[in-house]
mmCIF file of C-alpha atoms and ligand atoms in Angstrom:
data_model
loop_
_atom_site.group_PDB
_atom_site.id
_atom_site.type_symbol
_atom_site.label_atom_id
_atom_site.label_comp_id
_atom_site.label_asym_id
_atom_site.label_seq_id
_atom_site.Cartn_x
_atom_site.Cartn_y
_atom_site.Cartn_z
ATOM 1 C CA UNK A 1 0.000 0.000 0.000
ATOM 2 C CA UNK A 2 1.219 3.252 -1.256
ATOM 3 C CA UNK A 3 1.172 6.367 1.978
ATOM 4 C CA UNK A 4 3.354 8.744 -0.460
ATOM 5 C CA UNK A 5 2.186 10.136 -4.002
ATOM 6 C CA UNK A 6 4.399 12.305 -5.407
ATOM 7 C CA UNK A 7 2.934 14.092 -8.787
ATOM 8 C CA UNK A 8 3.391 16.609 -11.104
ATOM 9 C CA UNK A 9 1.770 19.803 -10.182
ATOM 10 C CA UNK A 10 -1.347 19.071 -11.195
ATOM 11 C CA UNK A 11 -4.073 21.956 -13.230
ATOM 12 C CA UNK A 12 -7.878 22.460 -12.860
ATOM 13 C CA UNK A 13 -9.863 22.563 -16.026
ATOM 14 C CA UNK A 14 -12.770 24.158 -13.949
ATOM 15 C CA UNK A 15 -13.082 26.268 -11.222
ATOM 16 C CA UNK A 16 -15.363 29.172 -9.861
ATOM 17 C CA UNK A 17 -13.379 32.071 -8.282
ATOM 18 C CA UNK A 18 -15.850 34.708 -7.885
ATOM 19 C CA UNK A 19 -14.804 38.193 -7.191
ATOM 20 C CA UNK A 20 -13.866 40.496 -4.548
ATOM 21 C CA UNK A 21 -13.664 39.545 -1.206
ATOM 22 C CA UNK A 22 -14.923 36.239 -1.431
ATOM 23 C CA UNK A 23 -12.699 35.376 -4.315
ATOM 24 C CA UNK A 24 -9.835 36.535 -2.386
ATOM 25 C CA UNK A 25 -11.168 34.072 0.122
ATOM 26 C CA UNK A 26 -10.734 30.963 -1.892
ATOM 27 C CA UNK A 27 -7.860 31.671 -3.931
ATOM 28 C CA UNK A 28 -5.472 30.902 -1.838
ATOM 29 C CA UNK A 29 -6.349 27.374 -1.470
ATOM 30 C CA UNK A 30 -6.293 26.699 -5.186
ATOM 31 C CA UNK A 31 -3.528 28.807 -5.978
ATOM 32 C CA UNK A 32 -1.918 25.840 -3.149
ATOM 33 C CA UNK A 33 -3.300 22.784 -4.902
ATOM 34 C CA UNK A 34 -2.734 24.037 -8.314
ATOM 35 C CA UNK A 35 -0.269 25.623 -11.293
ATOM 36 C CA UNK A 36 -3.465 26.660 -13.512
ATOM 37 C CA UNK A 37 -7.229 26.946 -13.279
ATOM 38 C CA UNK A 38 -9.706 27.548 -16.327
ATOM 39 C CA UNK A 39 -11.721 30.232 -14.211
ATOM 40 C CA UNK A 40 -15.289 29.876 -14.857
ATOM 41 C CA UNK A 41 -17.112 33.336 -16.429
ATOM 42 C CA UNK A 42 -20.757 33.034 -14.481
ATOM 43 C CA UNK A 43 -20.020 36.458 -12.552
ATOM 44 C CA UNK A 44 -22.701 38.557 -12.057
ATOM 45 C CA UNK A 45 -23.016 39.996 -14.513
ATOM 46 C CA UNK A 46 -21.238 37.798 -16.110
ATOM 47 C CA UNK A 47 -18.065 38.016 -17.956
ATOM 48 C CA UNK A 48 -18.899 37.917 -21.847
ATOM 49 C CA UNK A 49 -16.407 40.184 -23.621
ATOM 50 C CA UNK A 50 -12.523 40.285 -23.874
ATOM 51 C CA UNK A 51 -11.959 43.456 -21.704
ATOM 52 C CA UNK A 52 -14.110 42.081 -18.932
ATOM 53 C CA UNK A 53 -12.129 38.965 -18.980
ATOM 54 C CA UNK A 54 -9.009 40.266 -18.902
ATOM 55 C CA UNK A 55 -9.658 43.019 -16.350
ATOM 56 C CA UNK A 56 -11.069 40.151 -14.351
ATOM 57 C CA UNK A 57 -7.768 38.434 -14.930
ATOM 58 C CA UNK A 58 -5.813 41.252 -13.469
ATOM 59 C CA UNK A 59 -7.776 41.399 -10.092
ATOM 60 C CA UNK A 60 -6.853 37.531 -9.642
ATOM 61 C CA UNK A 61 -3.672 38.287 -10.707
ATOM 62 C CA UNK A 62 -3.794 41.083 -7.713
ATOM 63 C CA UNK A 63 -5.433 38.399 -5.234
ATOM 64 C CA UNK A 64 -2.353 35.300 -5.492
ATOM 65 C CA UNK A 65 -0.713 35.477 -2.687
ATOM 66 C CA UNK A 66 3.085 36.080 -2.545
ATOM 67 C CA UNK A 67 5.051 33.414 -3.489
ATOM 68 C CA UNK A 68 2.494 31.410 -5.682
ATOM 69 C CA UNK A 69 2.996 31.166 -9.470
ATOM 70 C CA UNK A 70 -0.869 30.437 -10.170
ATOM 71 C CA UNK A 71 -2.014 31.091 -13.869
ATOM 72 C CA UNK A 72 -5.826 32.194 -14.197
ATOM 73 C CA UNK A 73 -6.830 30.734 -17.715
ATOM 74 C CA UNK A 74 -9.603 32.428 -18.854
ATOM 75 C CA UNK A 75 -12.323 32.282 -20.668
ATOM 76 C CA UNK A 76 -15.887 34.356 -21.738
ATOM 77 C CA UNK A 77 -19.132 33.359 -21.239
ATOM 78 C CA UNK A 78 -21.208 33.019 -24.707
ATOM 79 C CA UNK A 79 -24.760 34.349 -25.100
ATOM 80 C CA UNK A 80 -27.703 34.511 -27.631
ATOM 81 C CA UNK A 81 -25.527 37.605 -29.167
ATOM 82 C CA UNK A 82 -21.981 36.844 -28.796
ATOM 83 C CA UNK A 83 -20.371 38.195 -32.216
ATOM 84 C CA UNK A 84 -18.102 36.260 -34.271
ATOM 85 C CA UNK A 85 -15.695 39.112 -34.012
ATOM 86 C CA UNK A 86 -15.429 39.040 -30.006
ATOM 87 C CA UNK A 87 -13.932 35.295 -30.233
ATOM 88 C CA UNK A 88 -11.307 37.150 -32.839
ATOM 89 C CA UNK A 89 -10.591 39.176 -29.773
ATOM 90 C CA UNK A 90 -10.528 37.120 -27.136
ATOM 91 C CA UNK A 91 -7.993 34.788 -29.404
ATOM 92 C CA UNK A 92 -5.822 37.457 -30.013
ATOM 93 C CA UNK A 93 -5.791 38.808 -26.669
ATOM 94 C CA UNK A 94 -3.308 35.578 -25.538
ATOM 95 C CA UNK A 95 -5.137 35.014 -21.962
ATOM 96 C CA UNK A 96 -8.700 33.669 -23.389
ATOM 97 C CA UNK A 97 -8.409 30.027 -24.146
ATOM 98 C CA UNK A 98 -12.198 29.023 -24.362
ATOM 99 C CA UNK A 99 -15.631 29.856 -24.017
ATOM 100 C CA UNK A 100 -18.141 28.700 -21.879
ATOM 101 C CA UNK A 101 -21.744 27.477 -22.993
ATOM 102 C CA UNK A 102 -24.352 27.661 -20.282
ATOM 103 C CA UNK A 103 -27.901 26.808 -21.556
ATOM 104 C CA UNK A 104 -30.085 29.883 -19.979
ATOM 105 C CA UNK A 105 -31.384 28.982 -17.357
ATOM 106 C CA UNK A 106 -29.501 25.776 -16.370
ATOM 107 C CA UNK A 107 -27.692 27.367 -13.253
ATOM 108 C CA UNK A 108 -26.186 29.957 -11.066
ATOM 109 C CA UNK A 109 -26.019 33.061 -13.334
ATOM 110 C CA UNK A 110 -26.567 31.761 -16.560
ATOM 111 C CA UNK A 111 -29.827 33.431 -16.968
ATOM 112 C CA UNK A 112 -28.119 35.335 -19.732
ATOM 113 C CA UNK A 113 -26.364 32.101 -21.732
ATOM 114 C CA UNK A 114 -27.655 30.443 -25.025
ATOM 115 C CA UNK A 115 -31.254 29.880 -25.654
ATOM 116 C CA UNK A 116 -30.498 27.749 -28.830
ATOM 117 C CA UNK A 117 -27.492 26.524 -29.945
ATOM 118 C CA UNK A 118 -28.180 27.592 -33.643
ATOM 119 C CA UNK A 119 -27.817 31.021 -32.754
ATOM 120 C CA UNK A 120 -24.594 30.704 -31.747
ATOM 121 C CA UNK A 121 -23.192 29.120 -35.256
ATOM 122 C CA UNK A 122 -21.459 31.495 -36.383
ATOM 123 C CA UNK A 123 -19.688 32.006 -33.511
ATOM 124 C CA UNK A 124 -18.520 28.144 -33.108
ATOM 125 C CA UNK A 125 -17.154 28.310 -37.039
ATOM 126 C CA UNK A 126 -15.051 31.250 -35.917
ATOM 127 C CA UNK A 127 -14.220 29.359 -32.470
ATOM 128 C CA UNK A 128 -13.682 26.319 -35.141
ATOM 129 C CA UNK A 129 -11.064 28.515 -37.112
ATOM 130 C CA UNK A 130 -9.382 30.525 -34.187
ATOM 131 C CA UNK A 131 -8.744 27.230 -32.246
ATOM 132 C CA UNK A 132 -10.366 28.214 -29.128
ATOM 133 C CA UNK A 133 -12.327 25.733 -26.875
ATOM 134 C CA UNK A 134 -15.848 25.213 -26.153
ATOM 135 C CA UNK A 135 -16.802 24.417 -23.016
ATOM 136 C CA UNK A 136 -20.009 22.856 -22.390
ATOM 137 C CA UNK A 137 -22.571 22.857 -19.259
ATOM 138 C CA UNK A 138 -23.939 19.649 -20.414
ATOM 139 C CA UNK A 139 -27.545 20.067 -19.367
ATOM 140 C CA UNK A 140 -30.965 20.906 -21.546
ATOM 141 C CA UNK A 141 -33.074 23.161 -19.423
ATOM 142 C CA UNK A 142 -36.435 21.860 -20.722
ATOM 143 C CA UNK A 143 -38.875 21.539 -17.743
ATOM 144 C CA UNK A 144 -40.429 18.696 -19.043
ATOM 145 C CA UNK A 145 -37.058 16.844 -18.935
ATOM 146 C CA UNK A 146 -36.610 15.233 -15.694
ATOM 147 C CA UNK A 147 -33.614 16.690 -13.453
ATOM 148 C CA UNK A 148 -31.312 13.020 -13.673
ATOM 149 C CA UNK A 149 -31.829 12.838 -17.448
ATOM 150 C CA UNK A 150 -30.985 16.270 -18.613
ATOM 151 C CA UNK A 151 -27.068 15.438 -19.369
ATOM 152 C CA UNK A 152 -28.161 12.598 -21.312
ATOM 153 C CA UNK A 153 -30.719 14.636 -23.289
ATOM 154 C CA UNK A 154 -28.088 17.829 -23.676
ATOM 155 C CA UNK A 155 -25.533 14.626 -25.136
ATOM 156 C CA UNK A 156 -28.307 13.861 -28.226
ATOM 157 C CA UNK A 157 -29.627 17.317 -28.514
ATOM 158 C CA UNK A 158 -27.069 19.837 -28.876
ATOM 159 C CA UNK A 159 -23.535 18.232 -28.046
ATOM 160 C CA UNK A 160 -24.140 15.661 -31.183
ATOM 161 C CA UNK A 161 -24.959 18.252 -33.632
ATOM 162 C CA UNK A 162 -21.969 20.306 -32.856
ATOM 163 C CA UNK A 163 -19.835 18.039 -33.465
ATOM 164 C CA UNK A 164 -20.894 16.723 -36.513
ATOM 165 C CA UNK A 165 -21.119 20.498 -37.655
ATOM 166 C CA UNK A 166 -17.741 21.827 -36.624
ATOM 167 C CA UNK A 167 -15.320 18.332 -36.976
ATOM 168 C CA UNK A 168 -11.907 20.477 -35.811
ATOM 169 C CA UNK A 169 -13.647 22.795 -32.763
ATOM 170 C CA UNK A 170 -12.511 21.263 -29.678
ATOM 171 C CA UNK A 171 -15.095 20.781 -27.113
ATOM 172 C CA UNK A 172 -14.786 19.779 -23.299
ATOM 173 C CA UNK A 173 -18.016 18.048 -22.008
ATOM 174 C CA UNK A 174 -17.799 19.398 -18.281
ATOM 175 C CA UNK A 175 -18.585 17.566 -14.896
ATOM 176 C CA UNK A 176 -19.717 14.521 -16.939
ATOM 177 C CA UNK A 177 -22.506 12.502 -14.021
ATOM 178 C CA UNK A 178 -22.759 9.445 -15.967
ATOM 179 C CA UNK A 179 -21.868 5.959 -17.035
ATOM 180 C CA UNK A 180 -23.706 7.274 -20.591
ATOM 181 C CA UNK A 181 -21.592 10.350 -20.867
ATOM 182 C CA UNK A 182 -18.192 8.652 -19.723
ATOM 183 C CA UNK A 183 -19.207 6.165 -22.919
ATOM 184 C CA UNK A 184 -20.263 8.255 -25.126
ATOM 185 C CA UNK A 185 -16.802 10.554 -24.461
ATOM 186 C CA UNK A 186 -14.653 7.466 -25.283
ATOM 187 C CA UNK A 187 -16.388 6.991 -28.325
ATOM 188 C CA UNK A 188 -16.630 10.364 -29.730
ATOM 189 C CA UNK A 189 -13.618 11.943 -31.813
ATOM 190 C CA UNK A 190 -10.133 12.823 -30.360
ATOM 191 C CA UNK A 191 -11.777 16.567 -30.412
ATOM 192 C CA UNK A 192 -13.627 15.832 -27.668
ATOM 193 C CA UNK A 193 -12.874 15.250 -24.276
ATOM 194 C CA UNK A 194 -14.825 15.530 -20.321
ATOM 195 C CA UNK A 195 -13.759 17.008 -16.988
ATOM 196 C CA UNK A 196 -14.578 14.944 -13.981
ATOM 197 C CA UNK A 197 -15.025 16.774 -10.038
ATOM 198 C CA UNK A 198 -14.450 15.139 -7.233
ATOM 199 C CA UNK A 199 -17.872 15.406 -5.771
ATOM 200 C CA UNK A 200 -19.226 13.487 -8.580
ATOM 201 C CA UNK A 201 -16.662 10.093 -8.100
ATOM 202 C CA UNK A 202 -17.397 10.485 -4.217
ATOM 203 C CA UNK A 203 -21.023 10.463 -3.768
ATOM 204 C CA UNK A 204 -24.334 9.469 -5.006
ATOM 205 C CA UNK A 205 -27.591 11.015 -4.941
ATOM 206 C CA UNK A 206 -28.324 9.543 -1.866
ATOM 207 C CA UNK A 207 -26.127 12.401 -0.088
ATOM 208 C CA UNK A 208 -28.100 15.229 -0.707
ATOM 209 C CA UNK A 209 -31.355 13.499 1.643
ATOM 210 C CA UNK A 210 -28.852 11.732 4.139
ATOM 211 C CA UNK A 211 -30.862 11.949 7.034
ATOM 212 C CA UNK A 212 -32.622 14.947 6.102
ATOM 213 C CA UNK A 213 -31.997 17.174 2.968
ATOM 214 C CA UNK A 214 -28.141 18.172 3.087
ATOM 215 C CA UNK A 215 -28.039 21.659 1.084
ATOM 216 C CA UNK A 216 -24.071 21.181 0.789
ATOM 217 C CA UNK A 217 -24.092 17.891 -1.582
ATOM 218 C CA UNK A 218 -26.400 19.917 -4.152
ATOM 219 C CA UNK A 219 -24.835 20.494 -7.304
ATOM 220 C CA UNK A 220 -25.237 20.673 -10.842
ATOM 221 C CA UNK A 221 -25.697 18.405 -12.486
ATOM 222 C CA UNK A 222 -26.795 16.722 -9.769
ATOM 223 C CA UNK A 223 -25.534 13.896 -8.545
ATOM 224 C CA UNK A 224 -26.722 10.848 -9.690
ATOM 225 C CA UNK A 225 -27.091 7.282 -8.849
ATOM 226 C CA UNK A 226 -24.468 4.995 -7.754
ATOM 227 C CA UNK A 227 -24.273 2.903 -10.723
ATOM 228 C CA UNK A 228 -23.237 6.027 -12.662
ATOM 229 C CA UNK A 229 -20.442 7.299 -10.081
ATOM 230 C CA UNK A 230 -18.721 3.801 -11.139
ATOM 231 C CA UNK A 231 -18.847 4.180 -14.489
ATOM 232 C CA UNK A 232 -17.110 7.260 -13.915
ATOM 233 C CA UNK A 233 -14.340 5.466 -11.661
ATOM 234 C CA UNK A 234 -14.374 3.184 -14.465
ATOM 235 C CA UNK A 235 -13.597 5.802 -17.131
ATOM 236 C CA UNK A 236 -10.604 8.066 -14.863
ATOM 237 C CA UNK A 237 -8.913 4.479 -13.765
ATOM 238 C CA UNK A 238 -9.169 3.441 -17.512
ATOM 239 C CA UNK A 239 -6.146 5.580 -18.293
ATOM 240 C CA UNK A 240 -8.321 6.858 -21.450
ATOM 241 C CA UNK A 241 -6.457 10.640 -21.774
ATOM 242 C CA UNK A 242 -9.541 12.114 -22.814
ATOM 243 C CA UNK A 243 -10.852 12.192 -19.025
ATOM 244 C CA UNK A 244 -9.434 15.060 -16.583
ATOM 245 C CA UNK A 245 -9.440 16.881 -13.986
ATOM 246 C CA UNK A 246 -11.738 19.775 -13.049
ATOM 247 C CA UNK A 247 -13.576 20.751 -9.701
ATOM 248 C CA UNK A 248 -16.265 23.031 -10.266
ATOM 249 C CA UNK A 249 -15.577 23.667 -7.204
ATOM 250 C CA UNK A 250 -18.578 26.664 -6.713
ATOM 251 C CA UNK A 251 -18.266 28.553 -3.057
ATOM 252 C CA UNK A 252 -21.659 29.821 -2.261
ATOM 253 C CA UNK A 253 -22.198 31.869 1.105
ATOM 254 C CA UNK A 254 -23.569 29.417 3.986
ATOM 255 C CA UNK A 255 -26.643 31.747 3.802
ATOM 256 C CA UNK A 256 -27.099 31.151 -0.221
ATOM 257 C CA UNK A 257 -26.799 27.462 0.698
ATOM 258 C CA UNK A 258 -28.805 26.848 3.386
ATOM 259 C CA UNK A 259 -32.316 28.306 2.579
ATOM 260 C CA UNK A 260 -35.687 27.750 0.919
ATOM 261 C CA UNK A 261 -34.461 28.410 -2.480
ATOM 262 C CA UNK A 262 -30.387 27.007 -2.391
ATOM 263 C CA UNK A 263 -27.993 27.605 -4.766
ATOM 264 C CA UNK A 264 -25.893 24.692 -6.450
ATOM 265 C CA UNK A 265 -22.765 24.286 -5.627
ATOM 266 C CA UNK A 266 -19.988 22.541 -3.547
ATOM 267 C CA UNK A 267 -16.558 24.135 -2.699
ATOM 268 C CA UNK A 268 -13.763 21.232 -2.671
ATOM 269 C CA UNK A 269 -10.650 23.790 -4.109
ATOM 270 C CA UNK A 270 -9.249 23.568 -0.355
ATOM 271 C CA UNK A 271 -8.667 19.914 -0.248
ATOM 272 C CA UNK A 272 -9.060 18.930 -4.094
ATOM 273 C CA UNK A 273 -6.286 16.741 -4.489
ATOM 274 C CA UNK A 274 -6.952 14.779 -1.265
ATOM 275 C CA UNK A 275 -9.982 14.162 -2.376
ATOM 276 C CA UNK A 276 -9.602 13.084 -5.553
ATOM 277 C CA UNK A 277 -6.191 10.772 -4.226
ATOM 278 C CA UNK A 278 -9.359 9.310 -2.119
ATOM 279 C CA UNK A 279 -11.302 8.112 -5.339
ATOM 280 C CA UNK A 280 -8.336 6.874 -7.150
ATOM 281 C CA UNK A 281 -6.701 4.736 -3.669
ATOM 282 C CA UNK A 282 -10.274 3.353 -2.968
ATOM 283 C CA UNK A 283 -9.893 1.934 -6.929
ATOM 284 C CA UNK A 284 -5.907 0.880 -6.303
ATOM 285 C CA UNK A 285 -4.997 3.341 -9.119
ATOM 286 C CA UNK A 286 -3.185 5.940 -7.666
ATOM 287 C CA UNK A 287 -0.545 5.521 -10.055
ATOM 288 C CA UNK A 288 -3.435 6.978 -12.592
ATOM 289 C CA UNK A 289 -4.133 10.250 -10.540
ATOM 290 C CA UNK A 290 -0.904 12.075 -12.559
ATOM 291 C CA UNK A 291 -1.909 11.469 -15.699
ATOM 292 C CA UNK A 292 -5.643 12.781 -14.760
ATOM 293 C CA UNK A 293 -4.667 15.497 -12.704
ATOM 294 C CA UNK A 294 -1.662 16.437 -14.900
ATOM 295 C CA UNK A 295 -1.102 15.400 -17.847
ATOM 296 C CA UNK A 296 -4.608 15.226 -20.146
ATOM 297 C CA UNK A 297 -5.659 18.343 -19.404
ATOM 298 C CA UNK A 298 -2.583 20.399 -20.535
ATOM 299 C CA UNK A 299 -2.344 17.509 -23.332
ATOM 300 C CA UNK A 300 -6.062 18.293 -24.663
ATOM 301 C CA UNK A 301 -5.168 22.337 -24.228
ATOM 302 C CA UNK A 302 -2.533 22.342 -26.368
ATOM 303 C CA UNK A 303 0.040 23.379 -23.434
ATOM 304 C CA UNK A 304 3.169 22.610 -21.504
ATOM 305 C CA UNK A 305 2.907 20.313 -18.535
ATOM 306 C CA UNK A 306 3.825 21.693 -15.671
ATOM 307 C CA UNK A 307 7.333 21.334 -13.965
ATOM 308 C CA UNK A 308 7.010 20.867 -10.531
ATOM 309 C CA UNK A 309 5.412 18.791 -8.058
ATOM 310 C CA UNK A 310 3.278 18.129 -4.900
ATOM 311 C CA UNK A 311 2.961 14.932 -2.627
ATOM 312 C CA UNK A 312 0.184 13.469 -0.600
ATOM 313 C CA UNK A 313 0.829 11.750 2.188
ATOM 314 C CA UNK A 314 -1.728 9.222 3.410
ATOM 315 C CA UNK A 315 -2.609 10.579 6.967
ATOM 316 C CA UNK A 316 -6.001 10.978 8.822
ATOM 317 C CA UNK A 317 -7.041 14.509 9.275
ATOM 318 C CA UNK A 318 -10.376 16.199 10.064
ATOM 319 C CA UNK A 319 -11.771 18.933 7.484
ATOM 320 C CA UNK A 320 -12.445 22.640 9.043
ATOM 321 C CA UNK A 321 -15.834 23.492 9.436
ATOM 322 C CA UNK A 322 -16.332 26.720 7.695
ATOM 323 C CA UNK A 323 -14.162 29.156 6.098
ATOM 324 C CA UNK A 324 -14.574 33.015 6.100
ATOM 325 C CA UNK A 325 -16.051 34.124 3.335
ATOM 326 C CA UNK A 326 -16.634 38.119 2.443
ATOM 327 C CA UNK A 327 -19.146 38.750 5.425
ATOM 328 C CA UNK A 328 -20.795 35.250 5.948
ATOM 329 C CA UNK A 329 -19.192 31.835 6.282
ATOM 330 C CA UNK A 330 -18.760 29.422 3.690
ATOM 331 C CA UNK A 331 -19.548 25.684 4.559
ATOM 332 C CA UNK A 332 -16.826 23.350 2.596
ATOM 333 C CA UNK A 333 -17.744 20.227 0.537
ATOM 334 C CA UNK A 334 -17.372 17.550 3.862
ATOM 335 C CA UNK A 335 -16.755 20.073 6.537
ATOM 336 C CA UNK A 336 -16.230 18.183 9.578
ATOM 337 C CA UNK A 337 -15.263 15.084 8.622
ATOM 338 C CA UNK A 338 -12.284 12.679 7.769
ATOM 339 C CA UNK A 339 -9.730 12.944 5.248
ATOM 340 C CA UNK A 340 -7.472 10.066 4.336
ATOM 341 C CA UNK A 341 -4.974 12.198 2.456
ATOM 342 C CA UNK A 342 -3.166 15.114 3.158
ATOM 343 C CA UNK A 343 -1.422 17.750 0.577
ATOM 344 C CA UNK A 344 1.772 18.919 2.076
ATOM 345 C CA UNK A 345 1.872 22.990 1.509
HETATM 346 O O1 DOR B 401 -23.115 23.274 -8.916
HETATM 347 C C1 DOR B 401 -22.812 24.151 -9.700
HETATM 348 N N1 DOR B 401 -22.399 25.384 -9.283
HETATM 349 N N2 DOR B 401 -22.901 23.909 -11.006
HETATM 350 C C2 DOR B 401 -22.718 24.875 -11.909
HETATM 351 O O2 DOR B 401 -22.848 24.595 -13.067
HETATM 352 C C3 DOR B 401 -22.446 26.269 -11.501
HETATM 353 C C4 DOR B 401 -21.854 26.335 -10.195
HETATM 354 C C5 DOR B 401 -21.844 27.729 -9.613
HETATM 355 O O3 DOR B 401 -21.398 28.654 -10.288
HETATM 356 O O4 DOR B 401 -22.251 27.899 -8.459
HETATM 357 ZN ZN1 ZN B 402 -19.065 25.041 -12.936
#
């Protein structure tokens, strides 16, 4: 049995910073798990334009503390009236990698994302041709589509269509939730690849009513039932380089959480890579976790791996409570209880 897992410094594909004083909050504990993020745009308002991102870029920039080398990646937030000319823009700007598809209405702030994806056409060919990525909340919004099958509708509606109708565009399926998705990733084109959080490899539906209804496991897409969170250890233990690492890790204030009307969202950035070390020793595959939490991601980007490295050491510890967040608290993905691994800082 392995206790010490030494890795290259490992990226996240996906990650919610926020802004302000809460985003100066968090940062700290990704810019100590990892060399790069992909920082998502669902501000509010939300980031959809070059200058926004890269003004938003220099307040994180502002926020790392001393000493850290942390790269935001970032990317713009597409809506019904995106222009063609603004992904020219954000591709020439040298900091915009990819934009972000939320469905209106699917979750927190994308009231203002893409009502139909045929709208947005002309701005995929020019994403096609500029080589920047799309990134995909994989979710119809339909009401009439029930809440556990609205990845797997999203997968024949929209995500099929695009990529028959832009072959080169490089598109990341995020948070995949299923055995279906995790299939249908391996089988699609080398153009297309999935991001993974740890949330999702953890736990089942059944954690958001254990014992009551527990506002901190909700999430979307939501989590879904246990036969789908091992095909998705199936798929990251497979070795298949089309399967990586990002967190989604979404801080909400305790108060946004824990009310009549909750926002989804769990916040794992402080103890990401224990966590996912967790999934991958539970499988005996912690000699995958590099290559997921490393390697693909910059692989599938287009960009250098990084140089140096962290290690985990396998070691009980208890998870804080609550963090500070702005002016409220913010209550952590398993506050409270016990870790098996522990990131040295
Ligand atoms: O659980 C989620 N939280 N899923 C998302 O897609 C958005 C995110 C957020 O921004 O809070
Ligand atoms: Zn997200």
């Amino acid at each position: 049995m392995k206790d010490v897992v030494t890795l290259t410094r490992p990226d996240d594909w996906h990650l919610h910073l926020r802004d302000g004083a809460v985003m100066r909050a968090v940062l700290p504990h990704s810019a100590s798990q990892f060399a790069r993020a992909i920082i998502m745009p669902n501000l509010d308002p939300p980031i959809t334009n070059t200058e926004q991102a890269l003004a938003y870029r220099t307040r994180i920039l502002e926020a790392i503390p001393n000493g850290s080398a942390f790269q935001p990646l970032m990317t713009v937030y597409l809506t019904d009236t995106t222009s063609p000319s603004e992904i020219v823009r954000a591709k020439e700007s040298g900091h915009i990698l990819a934009a972000k598809l939320y469905p209106a209405g699917a979750t927190t702030n994308s009231n203002l994302g893409v009502t139909n994806i045929y709208k947005i056409y002309s701005v995929l060919e020019e994403m096609q041709k500029q080589g920047l990525i799309l990134l995909l909340h994989g979710e119809v919004t339909d009401p009439e589509i029930d809440i556990f099958d609205r990845e797997a509708v999203f997968i024949e509606r929209v995500l099929t269509p695009v990529i028959r109708d832009f072959p080169t565009l490089r598109i990341v399926l995020e948070h995949i939730t299923t055995q279906n998705a995790a299939d249908y990733i391996r089988e699609a084109p080398a153009t297309v690849a999935a991001t993974i959080t740890a949330h999702h490899l953890l736990y089942n539906r059944n954690a958001i009513f254990n014992g009551g209804i527990r506002p901190h496991n909700y999430c979307l897409p939501i989590l879904k039932r246990e036969c789908h969170r091992q095909g998705l250890i199936r798929a990251i233990t497979s070795g298949n380089p089309k399967y990586f690492l990002g967190t989604d890790s979404a801080p909400h204030s305790r108060q946004r959480k824990e009310t009549a009307y909750g926002c989804a969202g769990c916040y794992t950035a402080y103890a990401a890579m224990e966590l996912y070390a967790e999934v991958f020793d539970a499988s005996r595959a912690l000699h995958q976790l590099e290559s997921f939490a490393s390697f693909n991601g910059p692989d599938f980007y287009g960009l250098p791996r990084n140089t140096g490295t962290i290690t985990l050491y396998r070691k009980y510890t208890l998870s804080p409570d609550r963090f500070s967040f702005g002016i409220d608290d913010l209550i952590p993905f398993r506050a409270g209880e016990k870790f098996e691994w522990q990131l040295v800082k």
